[in-house]
Structures are given as structure tokens and as C-alpha cells.
Amino acid sequence: MAKTSRSGVSQLTQWFTTRNILSVGDFKARDLETIFEVADSLEPINLGRTSSDLMKGLVLGTLFFEPSTRTRLSFETAMLRLGGNVINVIGNSSSLEKGESLRDMGRVVSCFADVIAMRHPTAFTVHELSEGSTVPVINAGDGANEHPTQAMLDLYTIRKNQRRLKGLKVGLLGDLKYGRAAHSLIRVLALYGTEFVLISHPSLKLPEELLRELKTLGCNAVETSDLRSAIQDLDVLYVTRVQKERFPNLVDYEQVKNEYRVDLKTLRGARRSLSILHPLPRLDEIASEVDADPRFGCFDQVANGVTIRMALLALVAGRIPKAPKGKKKK
Ligand code: NCD
């Protein structure tokens, strides 16, 4: 746990100022704990209990070259709730279409914005943009590679629901090959000695290098295609959509798209304390009858996403919130 200062938030916040958030690989457990502490302190603002002008005078630039509902709106809401402003580029309306390099675009947008959040269909392009940028760049999803802020909000949700992060047994279900949310989440969970059950069609298994990384970190990871027996003793079931847009051949997608569906029958025998999570959007992977089950936490993830992104924006901008009045020092 991070050392806590008199103001109630971690002394480790300094490390974040002007930092890019490109990969979860750059964060240790203590850095994640700092993000969670700041998120806890900002949560009342997201819940509408109080208002804030923590980011007053600052501008967030959101550059989204791939479809998004939650992530973009969540970043923009986070900035607006903290009293900041937002400018954006969506889809093919930018000078990238004219052939401008991502590096140049990073430099240009830095003249307008104090923080940039970017999503792009190609892996590592956000790194390219960050090379030109003079302001912090946050990866909002780069191809099948990573989705670091989604992993942070997923971990924050698990921490709230399970009241611990160490030693959990986590099942990841669905598209483990192309799912960037799963890739980033697996890497952060590995910092807490998680036991992994990787449930997928054989053609959608976790990339070999990621599996090797888990084993090097000493994590136990079992691969299976049998959801029914895997679900029995899980603490968390993280369901993902089969990523149609990443398949080179749609015939292959058609063959695996309906492989798994979690419904109330599937959940028979699962723990009462199970957390059922999904980064959304969902197609048919989780039946709507599951929504009323107290174990279903997908919409909590969405709300927590705003809180986590508030914390990240404040941290990279060096605008550290004061502890709320009356909050006890830990
Ligand atoms: C995810 C993404 O874009 O990677 N969605 C999200 O950001 N919440 C998952 C997905 O699209 O399946």
C-alpha cells in the first residue's frame, strides 16, 4: 500500500505528473493503489454529491479513430465533471486522412490540449503520437494490443466487489486472442498473484507471449474450453466480446461468434460472491436475464470508469485533489 501523506492521498502522486499512460506494463501495484486512492477521493464528484474545478482552465483532446461509446464519453465526462474542457476528433475527420503523420498530429494537438486520450485500430500507433506530443498521452485502446484505462477500472471494480486483489481466481472468457481489454487486465492482475482460468475456443487462445509472461511472473494459468466446469470456483468471471473487426477472415469469425453464452443456467454452481464483469459492448455473451443477478457488475464498471479516468487526468496534469473533509488518515 502506498505511503499516505497528511493530505490523505499518496506521496507517490508526483511520479504521475506529465506521464504518458500507454501500457499497463509501466505500472507497479503501488502505482495502481495511488490511482485507486485518488479515485476514492474523487468518487463523490462522480456521484454528483459535490462539484469540482480541479481541472479548471485545462483542455482534454480526445482523438478517436475507432468506434467508442463508453471510453470516449467516460474520458470527456471525467474532464467536464472536474471543471475542465474537451475538444475532439472522431473518425476520419482529421488531417490523418490527408496523410499527416501521427507524430506531427501529436505535436499539433499539444498546442490545443493539456492531455490527449487516443484510440486507434492499429497497435502501438498511440506510442507514435506520443513521440510528437509535448503533453501526456493516454492510450484509450490501440488495436488488439492494450486498453490500460479499462484494466484499471476493471481492477478498481474487482477491488470494490471482492474487497481484495491478492490471490483471486479469475476466469477470462471469450476472445483472448484479440481482446485488448483482456490483455491489459491479465497483465495487471498478474501483479497480485492471480490464478487464471483462460476459457476460449482453441482458435481464440491468449497469445503465447502473454501466457509466457504470466508464467514468468509465477502465475498459475490453465487454458480450457469448458466454461461449465471452469466457472465453479471462480471469484471473478470476465466475459469478452468476440472482436469481429480484428478477424482477417469473417468466415472464421462466423464459426466462433456464438461459442459462449453466460445465462442463469450457466451460473448454477458458481460462487455467490462471484463478480461477473464485461468491458462492454456485449452481444450475446451474457444473457439479459443475468442483469438482475446481484453478481452482475458490468454497469458498475461503466460508472467506475469515470472515477478512474478523473483520477488519471488529475494525476497526469499534476492537479492532485485534497482529501475530502472528515476523511480519516489511513
Ligand atoms: C472494449 C474495447 O474497445 O476494447 N470496449 C470498451 O472500451 N469498453 C471491448 C470491446 O470492444 O469488446
mmCIF file of C-alpha atoms and ligand atoms in Angstrom:
data_model
loop_
_atom_site.group_PDB
_atom_site.id
_atom_site.type_symbol
_atom_site.label_atom_id
_atom_site.label_comp_id
_atom_site.label_asym_id
_atom_site.label_seq_id
_atom_site.Cartn_x
_atom_site.Cartn_y
_atom_site.Cartn_z
ATOM 1 C CA MET A 1 0.000 0.000 0.000
ATOM 2 C CA ALA A 2 1.295 3.455 -0.899
ATOM 3 C CA LYS A 3 2.506 5.753 1.857
ATOM 4 C CA THR A 4 -0.202 8.264 2.645
ATOM 5 C CA SER A 5 0.551 11.927 3.175
ATOM 6 C CA ARG A 6 -1.156 14.370 5.538
ATOM 7 C CA SER A 7 -3.451 15.473 2.712
ATOM 8 C CA GLY A 8 -4.782 11.909 2.619
ATOM 9 C CA VAL A 9 -3.540 10.973 -0.851
ATOM 10 C CA SER A 10 -0.326 9.243 -1.709
ATOM 11 C CA GLN A 11 3.071 10.931 -1.817
ATOM 12 C CA LEU A 12 3.658 8.824 -4.888
ATOM 13 C CA THR A 13 1.423 11.068 -6.993
ATOM 14 C CA GLN A 14 4.452 13.087 -8.173
ATOM 15 C CA TRP A 15 5.540 10.154 -10.338
ATOM 16 C CA PHE A 16 2.430 10.560 -12.484
ATOM 17 C CA THR A 17 2.831 14.223 -13.423
ATOM 18 C CA THR A 18 3.280 14.626 -17.213
ATOM 19 C CA ARG A 19 3.449 10.820 -17.601
ATOM 20 C CA ASN A 20 2.014 9.036 -20.658
ATOM 21 C CA ILE A 21 -0.314 6.134 -19.924
ATOM 22 C CA LEU A 22 0.383 3.806 -22.828
ATOM 23 C CA SER A 23 0.805 0.356 -21.313
ATOM 24 C CA VAL A 24 -0.112 -1.274 -18.017
ATOM 25 C CA GLY A 25 3.414 -2.697 -18.055
ATOM 26 C CA ASP A 26 4.652 0.689 -16.762
ATOM 27 C CA PHE A 27 2.660 0.418 -13.516
ATOM 28 C CA LYS A 28 3.532 -1.390 -10.318
ATOM 29 C CA ALA A 29 0.920 -2.422 -7.731
ATOM 30 C CA ARG A 30 1.783 0.619 -5.609
ATOM 31 C CA ASP A 31 1.118 2.971 -8.563
ATOM 32 C CA LEU A 32 -2.254 1.345 -9.131
ATOM 33 C CA GLU A 33 -3.005 1.785 -5.424
ATOM 34 C CA THR A 34 -2.208 5.505 -5.779
ATOM 35 C CA ILE A 35 -4.696 5.752 -8.669
ATOM 36 C CA PHE A 36 -7.330 3.965 -6.569
ATOM 37 C CA GLU A 37 -6.763 6.273 -3.577
ATOM 38 C CA VAL A 38 -7.186 9.349 -5.767
ATOM 39 C CA ALA A 39 -10.241 7.762 -7.423
ATOM 40 C CA ASP A 40 -11.777 7.096 -3.991
ATOM 41 C CA SER A 41 -11.290 10.744 -3.083
ATOM 42 C CA LEU A 42 -12.921 11.919 -6.359
ATOM 43 C CA GLU A 43 -15.837 9.477 -6.325
ATOM 44 C CA PRO A 44 -18.277 11.883 -4.565
ATOM 45 C CA ILE A 45 -17.865 14.244 -7.547
ATOM 46 C CA ASN A 46 -18.774 11.480 -9.991
ATOM 47 C CA LEU A 47 -21.764 10.562 -7.831
ATOM 48 C CA GLY A 48 -22.956 14.177 -8.017
ATOM 49 C CA ARG A 49 -22.615 14.711 -4.257
ATOM 50 C CA THR A 50 -20.221 17.592 -4.706
ATOM 51 C CA SER A 51 -18.746 19.641 -7.566
ATOM 52 C CA SER A 52 -15.156 20.392 -8.507
ATOM 53 C CA ASP A 53 -13.000 22.755 -10.518
ATOM 54 C CA LEU A 54 -9.841 20.719 -10.102
ATOM 55 C CA MET A 55 -9.117 20.777 -13.852
ATOM 56 C CA LYS A 56 -10.366 24.326 -14.470
ATOM 57 C CA GLY A 57 -8.571 26.001 -17.385
ATOM 58 C CA LEU A 58 -7.314 22.696 -18.803
ATOM 59 C CA VAL A 59 -8.360 21.048 -22.068
ATOM 60 C CA LEU A 60 -8.611 17.335 -22.849
ATOM 61 C CA GLY A 61 -8.245 16.346 -26.512
ATOM 62 C CA THR A 62 -9.957 13.063 -27.388
ATOM 63 C CA LEU A 63 -8.792 11.531 -30.674
ATOM 64 C CA PHE A 64 -10.903 8.506 -31.538
ATOM 65 C CA PHE A 65 -10.162 6.786 -34.840
ATOM 66 C CA GLU A 66 -12.219 3.715 -33.943
ATOM 67 C CA PRO A 67 -15.810 3.356 -32.636
ATOM 68 C CA SER A 68 -16.363 4.046 -28.957
ATOM 69 C CA THR A 69 -19.251 4.959 -26.684
ATOM 70 C CA ARG A 70 -18.112 4.293 -23.116
ATOM 71 C CA THR A 71 -14.443 5.133 -23.307
ATOM 72 C CA ARG A 72 -14.719 8.475 -25.094
ATOM 73 C CA LEU A 73 -17.757 9.666 -23.177
ATOM 74 C CA SER A 74 -16.201 8.464 -19.951
ATOM 75 C CA PHE A 75 -12.996 10.472 -20.534
ATOM 76 C CA GLU A 76 -14.997 13.523 -21.572
ATOM 77 C CA THR A 77 -17.391 13.244 -18.616
ATOM 78 C CA ALA A 78 -14.439 12.856 -16.251
ATOM 79 C CA MET A 79 -12.864 16.070 -17.581
ATOM 80 C CA LEU A 80 -16.152 18.018 -17.547
ATOM 81 C CA ARG A 81 -17.031 16.900 -14.010
ATOM 82 C CA LEU A 82 -13.652 18.216 -12.870
ATOM 83 C CA GLY A 83 -14.379 21.618 -14.400
ATOM 84 C CA GLY A 84 -12.135 21.171 -17.452
ATOM 85 C CA ASN A 85 -12.941 21.420 -21.172
ATOM 86 C CA VAL A 86 -12.931 18.947 -24.030
ATOM 87 C CA ILE A 87 -12.109 19.096 -27.750
ATOM 88 C CA ASN A 88 -12.297 16.092 -30.023
ATOM 89 C CA VAL A 89 -11.630 14.386 -33.310
ATOM 90 C CA ILE A 90 -13.900 11.466 -34.160
ATOM 91 C CA GLY A 91 -13.466 9.040 -37.047
ATOM 92 C CA ASN A 92 -11.981 10.204 -40.344
ATOM 93 C CA SER A 93 -12.411 13.958 -39.931
ATOM 94 C CA SER A 94 -8.754 14.759 -39.191
ATOM 95 C CA SER A 95 -5.652 15.529 -41.244
ATOM 96 C CA LEU A 96 -4.557 11.897 -40.869
ATOM 97 C CA GLU A 97 -6.814 11.413 -43.914
ATOM 98 C CA LYS A 98 -4.581 13.893 -45.800
ATOM 99 C CA GLY A 99 -1.509 11.862 -44.875
ATOM 100 C CA GLU A 100 -0.317 13.729 -41.787
ATOM 101 C CA SER A 101 1.892 11.574 -39.556
ATOM 102 C CA LEU A 102 0.746 10.634 -36.063
ATOM 103 C CA ARG A 103 3.906 12.204 -34.708
ATOM 104 C CA ASP A 104 3.054 15.583 -36.264
ATOM 105 C CA MET A 105 -0.513 15.257 -35.124
ATOM 106 C CA GLY A 106 0.710 14.710 -31.563
ATOM 107 C CA ARG A 107 2.742 17.906 -31.749
ATOM 108 C CA VAL A 108 -0.155 19.871 -33.242
ATOM 109 C CA VAL A 109 -2.788 18.707 -30.754
ATOM 110 C CA SER A 110 -0.361 19.528 -27.898
ATOM 111 C CA CYS A 111 -0.782 23.190 -28.928
ATOM 112 C CA PHE A 112 -4.508 22.927 -28.134
ATOM 113 C CA ALA A 113 -4.843 20.362 -25.358
ATOM 114 C CA ASP A 114 -3.176 19.739 -21.981
ATOM 115 C CA VAL A 115 -3.877 15.987 -22.060
ATOM 116 C CA ILE A 116 -4.661 13.703 -25.013
ATOM 117 C CA ALA A 117 -6.646 10.439 -24.981
ATOM 118 C CA MET A 118 -6.383 8.459 -28.201
ATOM 119 C CA ARG A 119 -7.942 5.308 -29.666
ATOM 120 C CA HIS A 120 -6.748 3.763 -32.913
ATOM 121 C CA PRO A 121 -7.352 0.447 -34.709
ATOM 122 C CA THR A 122 -3.613 -0.255 -35.089
ATOM 123 C CA ALA A 123 -1.408 -1.475 -32.243
ATOM 124 C CA PHE A 124 1.308 0.935 -30.992
ATOM 125 C CA THR A 125 0.120 3.947 -33.053
ATOM 126 C CA VAL A 126 -0.589 5.770 -29.785
ATOM 127 C CA HIS A 127 3.129 5.409 -28.972
ATOM 128 C CA GLU A 128 3.891 7.137 -32.280
ATOM 129 C CA LEU A 129 1.546 10.033 -31.455
ATOM 130 C CA SER A 130 3.120 10.353 -28.008
ATOM 131 C CA GLU A 131 6.566 10.805 -29.570
ATOM 132 C CA GLY A 132 5.391 14.057 -31.144
ATOM 133 C CA SER A 133 3.234 15.186 -28.239
ATOM 134 C CA THR A 134 4.515 17.564 -25.581
ATOM 135 C CA VAL A 135 1.586 16.793 -23.251
ATOM 136 C CA PRO A 136 0.621 13.492 -21.562
ATOM 137 C CA VAL A 137 -0.972 10.927 -23.878
ATOM 138 C CA ILE A 138 -3.373 8.263 -22.629
ATOM 139 C CA ASN A 139 -3.973 5.083 -24.609
ATOM 140 C CA ALA A 140 -7.729 4.581 -24.972
ATOM 141 C CA GLY A 141 -7.212 1.323 -26.898
ATOM 142 C CA ASP A 142 -4.678 0.531 -29.640
ATOM 143 C CA GLY A 143 -5.795 -2.295 -31.901
ATOM 144 C CA ALA A 144 -5.618 -5.709 -30.272
ATOM 145 C CA ASN A 145 -2.717 -4.573 -28.108
ATOM 146 C CA GLU A 146 -3.782 -2.776 -24.914
ATOM 147 C CA HIS A 147 -6.523 -0.851 -23.161
ATOM 148 C CA PRO A 148 -4.806 0.272 -19.959
ATOM 149 C CA THR A 149 -7.516 2.537 -18.509
ATOM 150 C CA GLN A 150 -10.107 -0.219 -18.974
ATOM 151 C CA ALA A 151 -7.862 -2.590 -16.998
ATOM 152 C CA MET A 152 -7.512 -0.002 -14.229
ATOM 153 C CA LEU A 153 -11.267 0.478 -13.939
ATOM 154 C CA ASP A 154 -11.803 -3.288 -14.069
ATOM 155 C CA LEU A 155 -9.290 -3.771 -11.265
ATOM 156 C CA TYR A 156 -10.890 -0.949 -9.257
ATOM 157 C CA THR A 157 -14.282 -2.667 -9.656
ATOM 158 C CA ILE A 158 -12.846 -6.030 -8.573
ATOM 159 C CA ARG A 159 -11.192 -4.355 -5.556
ATOM 160 C CA LYS A 160 -14.540 -2.841 -4.545
ATOM 161 C CA ASN A 161 -16.545 -6.026 -5.117
ATOM 162 C CA GLN A 162 -14.152 -8.615 -3.738
ATOM 163 C CA ARG A 163 -12.554 -6.322 -1.112
ATOM 164 C CA ARG A 164 -9.122 -7.648 -2.038
ATOM 165 C CA LEU A 165 -6.932 -8.122 -5.078
ATOM 166 C CA LYS A 166 -4.411 -10.680 -3.848
ATOM 167 C CA GLY A 167 -4.787 -14.349 -4.667
ATOM 168 C CA LEU A 168 -8.075 -14.281 -6.578
ATOM 169 C CA LYS A 169 -9.119 -16.940 -9.038
ATOM 170 C CA VAL A 170 -10.163 -15.144 -12.221
ATOM 171 C CA GLY A 171 -11.740 -16.695 -15.313
ATOM 172 C CA LEU A 172 -11.408 -14.786 -18.595
ATOM 173 C CA LEU A 173 -13.879 -15.913 -21.211
ATOM 174 C CA GLY A 174 -14.238 -15.287 -24.926
ATOM 175 C CA ASP A 175 -11.808 -13.615 -27.285
ATOM 176 C CA LEU A 176 -8.453 -13.837 -25.533
ATOM 177 C CA LYS A 177 -6.560 -13.551 -28.815
ATOM 178 C CA TYR A 178 -7.741 -10.131 -29.996
ATOM 179 C CA GLY A 179 -9.323 -8.685 -26.834
ATOM 180 C CA ARG A 180 -7.143 -5.752 -25.734
ATOM 181 C CA ALA A 181 -9.198 -5.231 -22.552
ATOM 182 C CA ALA A 182 -8.423 -8.820 -21.532
ATOM 183 C CA HIS A 183 -4.726 -8.400 -22.439
ATOM 184 C CA SER A 184 -4.304 -5.356 -20.199
ATOM 185 C CA LEU A 185 -6.388 -6.799 -17.366
ATOM 186 C CA ILE A 186 -4.395 -10.037 -17.315
ATOM 187 C CA ARG A 187 -1.162 -8.075 -17.015
ATOM 188 C CA VAL A 188 -2.340 -6.011 -14.047
ATOM 189 C CA LEU A 189 -3.931 -8.987 -12.296
ATOM 190 C CA ALA A 190 -0.615 -10.812 -12.615
ATOM 191 C CA LEU A 191 0.834 -8.283 -10.125
ATOM 192 C CA TYR A 192 -1.427 -9.756 -7.415
ATOM 193 C CA GLY A 193 -0.655 -13.477 -7.696
ATOM 194 C CA THR A 194 -3.909 -14.182 -9.536
ATOM 195 C CA GLU A 195 -4.763 -17.727 -10.541
ATOM 196 C CA PHE A 196 -6.026 -17.582 -14.136
ATOM 197 C CA VAL A 197 -8.522 -19.791 -15.919
ATOM 198 C CA LEU A 198 -8.420 -18.883 -19.601
ATOM 199 C CA ILE A 199 -11.630 -20.050 -21.251
ATOM 200 C CA SER A 200 -11.834 -19.754 -25.028
ATOM 201 C CA HIS A 201 -12.339 -21.512 -28.318
ATOM 202 C CA PRO A 202 -8.964 -23.066 -29.298
ATOM 203 C CA SER A 203 -8.614 -20.512 -32.126
ATOM 204 C CA LEU A 204 -9.019 -17.562 -29.704
ATOM 205 C CA LYS A 205 -6.458 -18.506 -27.053
ATOM 206 C CA LEU A 206 -4.294 -15.937 -25.295
ATOM 207 C CA PRO A 207 -1.196 -15.007 -27.372
ATOM 208 C CA GLU A 208 1.771 -17.212 -26.469
ATOM 209 C CA GLU A 209 3.995 -14.315 -25.342
ATOM 210 C CA LEU A 210 1.381 -13.148 -22.854
ATOM 211 C CA LEU A 211 0.955 -16.656 -21.481
ATOM 212 C CA ARG A 212 4.738 -16.895 -21.101
ATOM 213 C CA GLU A 213 4.785 -13.507 -19.327
ATOM 214 C CA LEU A 214 2.230 -14.803 -16.805
ATOM 215 C CA LYS A 215 4.221 -17.930 -16.120
ATOM 216 C CA THR A 216 7.454 -15.922 -15.714
ATOM 217 C CA LEU A 217 5.658 -13.838 -13.095
ATOM 218 C CA GLY A 218 4.840 -17.082 -11.259
ATOM 219 C CA CYS A 219 1.101 -17.051 -12.014
ATOM 220 C CA ASN A 220 -0.815 -20.242 -12.440
ATOM 221 C CA ALA A 221 -2.749 -20.197 -15.735
ATOM 222 C CA VAL A 222 -4.917 -23.022 -17.034
ATOM 223 C CA GLU A 223 -6.370 -22.977 -20.547
ATOM 224 C CA THR A 224 -9.714 -24.655 -21.184
ATOM 225 C CA SER A 225 -12.734 -24.500 -23.456
ATOM 226 C CA ASP A 226 -15.105 -25.916 -20.819
ATOM 227 C CA LEU A 227 -16.954 -22.985 -19.230
ATOM 228 C CA ARG A 228 -19.358 -25.104 -17.151
ATOM 229 C CA SER A 229 -16.684 -26.771 -15.049
ATOM 230 C CA ALA A 230 -14.354 -23.740 -15.023
ATOM 231 C CA ILE A 231 -16.974 -21.438 -13.517
ATOM 232 C CA GLN A 232 -17.464 -23.417 -10.288
ATOM 233 C CA ASP A 233 -14.792 -21.927 -8.038
ATOM 234 C CA LEU A 234 -14.087 -18.555 -9.653
ATOM 235 C CA ASP A 235 -14.039 -15.242 -7.755
ATOM 236 C CA VAL A 236 -14.362 -13.248 -10.979
ATOM 237 C CA LEU A 237 -15.662 -14.137 -14.440
ATOM 238 C CA TYR A 238 -14.546 -11.580 -17.027
ATOM 239 C CA VAL A 239 -16.531 -12.057 -20.240
ATOM 240 C CA THR A 240 -15.444 -10.526 -23.549
ATOM 241 C CA ARG A 241 -16.976 -9.982 -26.976
ATOM 242 C CA VAL A 242 -15.508 -11.826 -29.967
ATOM 243 C CA GLN A 243 -13.727 -8.955 -31.752
ATOM 244 C CA LYS A 244 -15.240 -9.205 -35.224
ATOM 245 C CA GLU A 245 -13.306 -6.180 -36.506
ATOM 246 C CA ARG A 246 -9.925 -7.855 -35.855
ATOM 247 C CA PHE A 247 -10.551 -11.045 -37.844
ATOM 248 C CA PRO A 248 -8.682 -11.156 -41.158
ATOM 249 C CA ASN A 249 -11.366 -13.529 -42.429
ATOM 250 C CA LEU A 250 -15.050 -13.166 -41.486
ATOM 251 C CA VAL A 251 -15.746 -16.857 -42.176
ATOM 252 C CA ASP A 252 -13.553 -17.647 -39.165
ATOM 253 C CA TYR A 253 -15.491 -15.113 -37.077
ATOM 254 C CA GLU A 254 -18.830 -16.684 -38.025
ATOM 255 C CA GLN A 255 -17.584 -20.035 -36.757
ATOM 256 C CA VAL A 256 -16.722 -18.830 -33.253
ATOM 257 C CA LYS A 257 -19.010 -15.854 -32.644
ATOM 258 C CA ASN A 258 -21.627 -17.774 -30.660
ATOM 259 C CA GLU A 259 -19.330 -20.173 -28.850
ATOM 260 C CA TYR A 260 -20.165 -18.987 -25.313
ATOM 261 C CA ARG A 261 -23.189 -17.543 -23.590
ATOM 262 C CA VAL A 262 -23.467 -16.945 -19.861
ATOM 263 C CA ASP A 263 -27.051 -17.339 -18.644
ATOM 264 C CA LEU A 264 -28.633 -18.230 -15.319
ATOM 265 C CA LYS A 265 -28.246 -21.929 -16.068
ATOM 266 C CA THR A 266 -24.502 -21.499 -16.660
ATOM 267 C CA LEU A 267 -24.250 -19.765 -13.294
ATOM 268 C CA ARG A 268 -25.673 -22.716 -11.361
ATOM 269 C CA GLY A 269 -22.948 -23.896 -9.042
ATOM 270 C CA ALA A 270 -20.948 -20.645 -9.321
ATOM 271 C CA ARG A 271 -19.992 -18.851 -6.095
ATOM 272 C CA ARG A 272 -22.453 -16.445 -4.511
ATOM 273 C CA SER A 273 -19.602 -13.957 -4.247
ATOM 274 C CA LEU A 274 -18.687 -14.240 -7.957
ATOM 275 C CA SER A 275 -18.217 -10.931 -9.825
ATOM 276 C CA ILE A 276 -19.444 -11.114 -13.430
ATOM 277 C CA LEU A 277 -17.738 -8.411 -15.460
ATOM 278 C CA HIS A 278 -17.574 -7.401 -19.134
ATOM 279 C CA PRO A 279 -15.911 -4.306 -20.665
ATOM 280 C CA LEU A 280 -18.994 -3.909 -22.953
ATOM 281 C CA PRO A 281 -20.380 -3.666 -25.561
ATOM 282 C CA ARG A 282 -21.942 -7.111 -25.122
ATOM 283 C CA LEU A 283 -23.565 -9.025 -27.921
ATOM 284 C CA ASP A 284 -24.916 -12.419 -26.825
ATOM 285 C CA GLU A 285 -22.139 -13.406 -24.402
ATOM 286 C CA ILE A 286 -24.199 -12.567 -21.324
ATOM 287 C CA ALA A 287 -27.949 -13.141 -21.447
ATOM 288 C CA SER A 288 -30.014 -10.149 -20.298
ATOM 289 C CA GLU A 289 -31.631 -12.371 -17.629
ATOM 290 C CA VAL A 290 -28.281 -12.189 -15.787
ATOM 291 C CA ASP A 291 -28.592 -8.386 -15.355
ATOM 292 C CA ALA A 292 -30.822 -8.785 -12.300
ATOM 293 C CA ASP A 293 -28.384 -11.167 -10.601
ATOM 294 C CA PRO A 294 -26.502 -9.356 -7.793
ATOM 295 C CA ARG A 295 -23.272 -10.821 -9.148
ATOM 296 C CA PHE A 296 -23.605 -8.867 -12.424
ATOM 297 C CA GLY A 297 -21.286 -5.849 -12.213
ATOM 298 C CA CYS A 298 -20.948 -4.552 -15.787
ATOM 299 C CA PHE A 299 -22.720 -1.256 -15.266
ATOM 300 C CA ASP A 300 -20.734 -0.626 -12.062
ATOM 301 C CA GLN A 301 -17.666 -0.897 -14.279
ATOM 302 C CA VAL A 302 -19.030 1.882 -16.504
ATOM 303 C CA ALA A 303 -19.597 4.211 -13.536
ATOM 304 C CA ASN A 304 -16.214 3.337 -12.026
ATOM 305 C CA GLY A 305 -14.643 4.148 -15.395
ATOM 306 C CA VAL A 306 -15.451 7.828 -14.984
ATOM 307 C CA THR A 307 -13.976 7.896 -11.464
ATOM 308 C CA ILE A 308 -10.783 6.175 -12.570
ATOM 309 C CA ARG A 309 -10.387 8.484 -15.570
ATOM 310 C CA MET A 310 -10.923 11.513 -13.323
ATOM 311 C CA ALA A 311 -8.080 10.238 -11.178
ATOM 312 C CA LEU A 312 -5.810 9.622 -14.172
ATOM 313 C CA LEU A 313 -6.483 13.037 -15.714
ATOM 314 C CA ALA A 314 -5.833 14.773 -12.392
ATOM 315 C CA LEU A 315 -2.656 12.778 -11.774
ATOM 316 C CA VAL A 316 -1.047 13.328 -15.186
ATOM 317 C CA ALA A 317 -1.979 17.032 -15.058
ATOM 318 C CA GLY A 318 -0.399 17.320 -11.599
ATOM 319 C CA ARG A 319 -3.692 18.570 -10.115
ATOM 320 C CA ILE A 320 -3.808 16.444 -7.010
ATOM 321 C CA PRO A 321 -7.053 16.632 -5.079
ATOM 322 C CA LYS A 322 -7.040 17.471 -1.376
ATOM 323 C CA ALA A 323 -8.533 14.795 0.842
ATOM 324 C CA PRO A 324 -12.227 15.383 1.457
ATOM 325 C CA LYS A 325 -13.002 16.952 4.821
ATOM 326 C CA GLY A 326 -13.561 14.447 7.571
ATOM 327 C CA LYS A 327 -11.761 11.633 5.769
ATOM 328 C CA LYS A 328 -9.614 9.772 8.221
ATOM 329 C CA LYS A 329 -5.933 9.271 7.538
ATOM 330 C CA LYS A 330 -5.090 5.650 6.839
HETATM 331 C C1 NCD B 1 -13.638 -2.642 -25.302
HETATM 332 C C2 NCD B 1 -12.657 -2.157 -26.343
HETATM 333 O O1 NCD B 1 -12.927 -1.204 -27.066
HETATM 334 O O2 NCD B 1 -11.610 -2.775 -26.426
HETATM 335 N N1 NCD B 1 -14.689 -1.744 -25.066
HETATM 336 C C3 NCD B 1 -14.501 -0.701 -24.215
HETATM 337 O O3 NCD B 1 -13.619 0.120 -24.360
HETATM 338 N N2 NCD B 1 -15.282 -0.658 -23.123
HETATM 339 C C4 NCD B 1 -14.116 -4.031 -25.552
HETATM 340 C C5 NCD B 1 -14.793 -4.352 -26.839
HETATM 341 O O4 NCD B 1 -14.956 -3.515 -27.736
HETATM 342 O O5 NCD B 1 -15.211 -5.503 -26.983
#
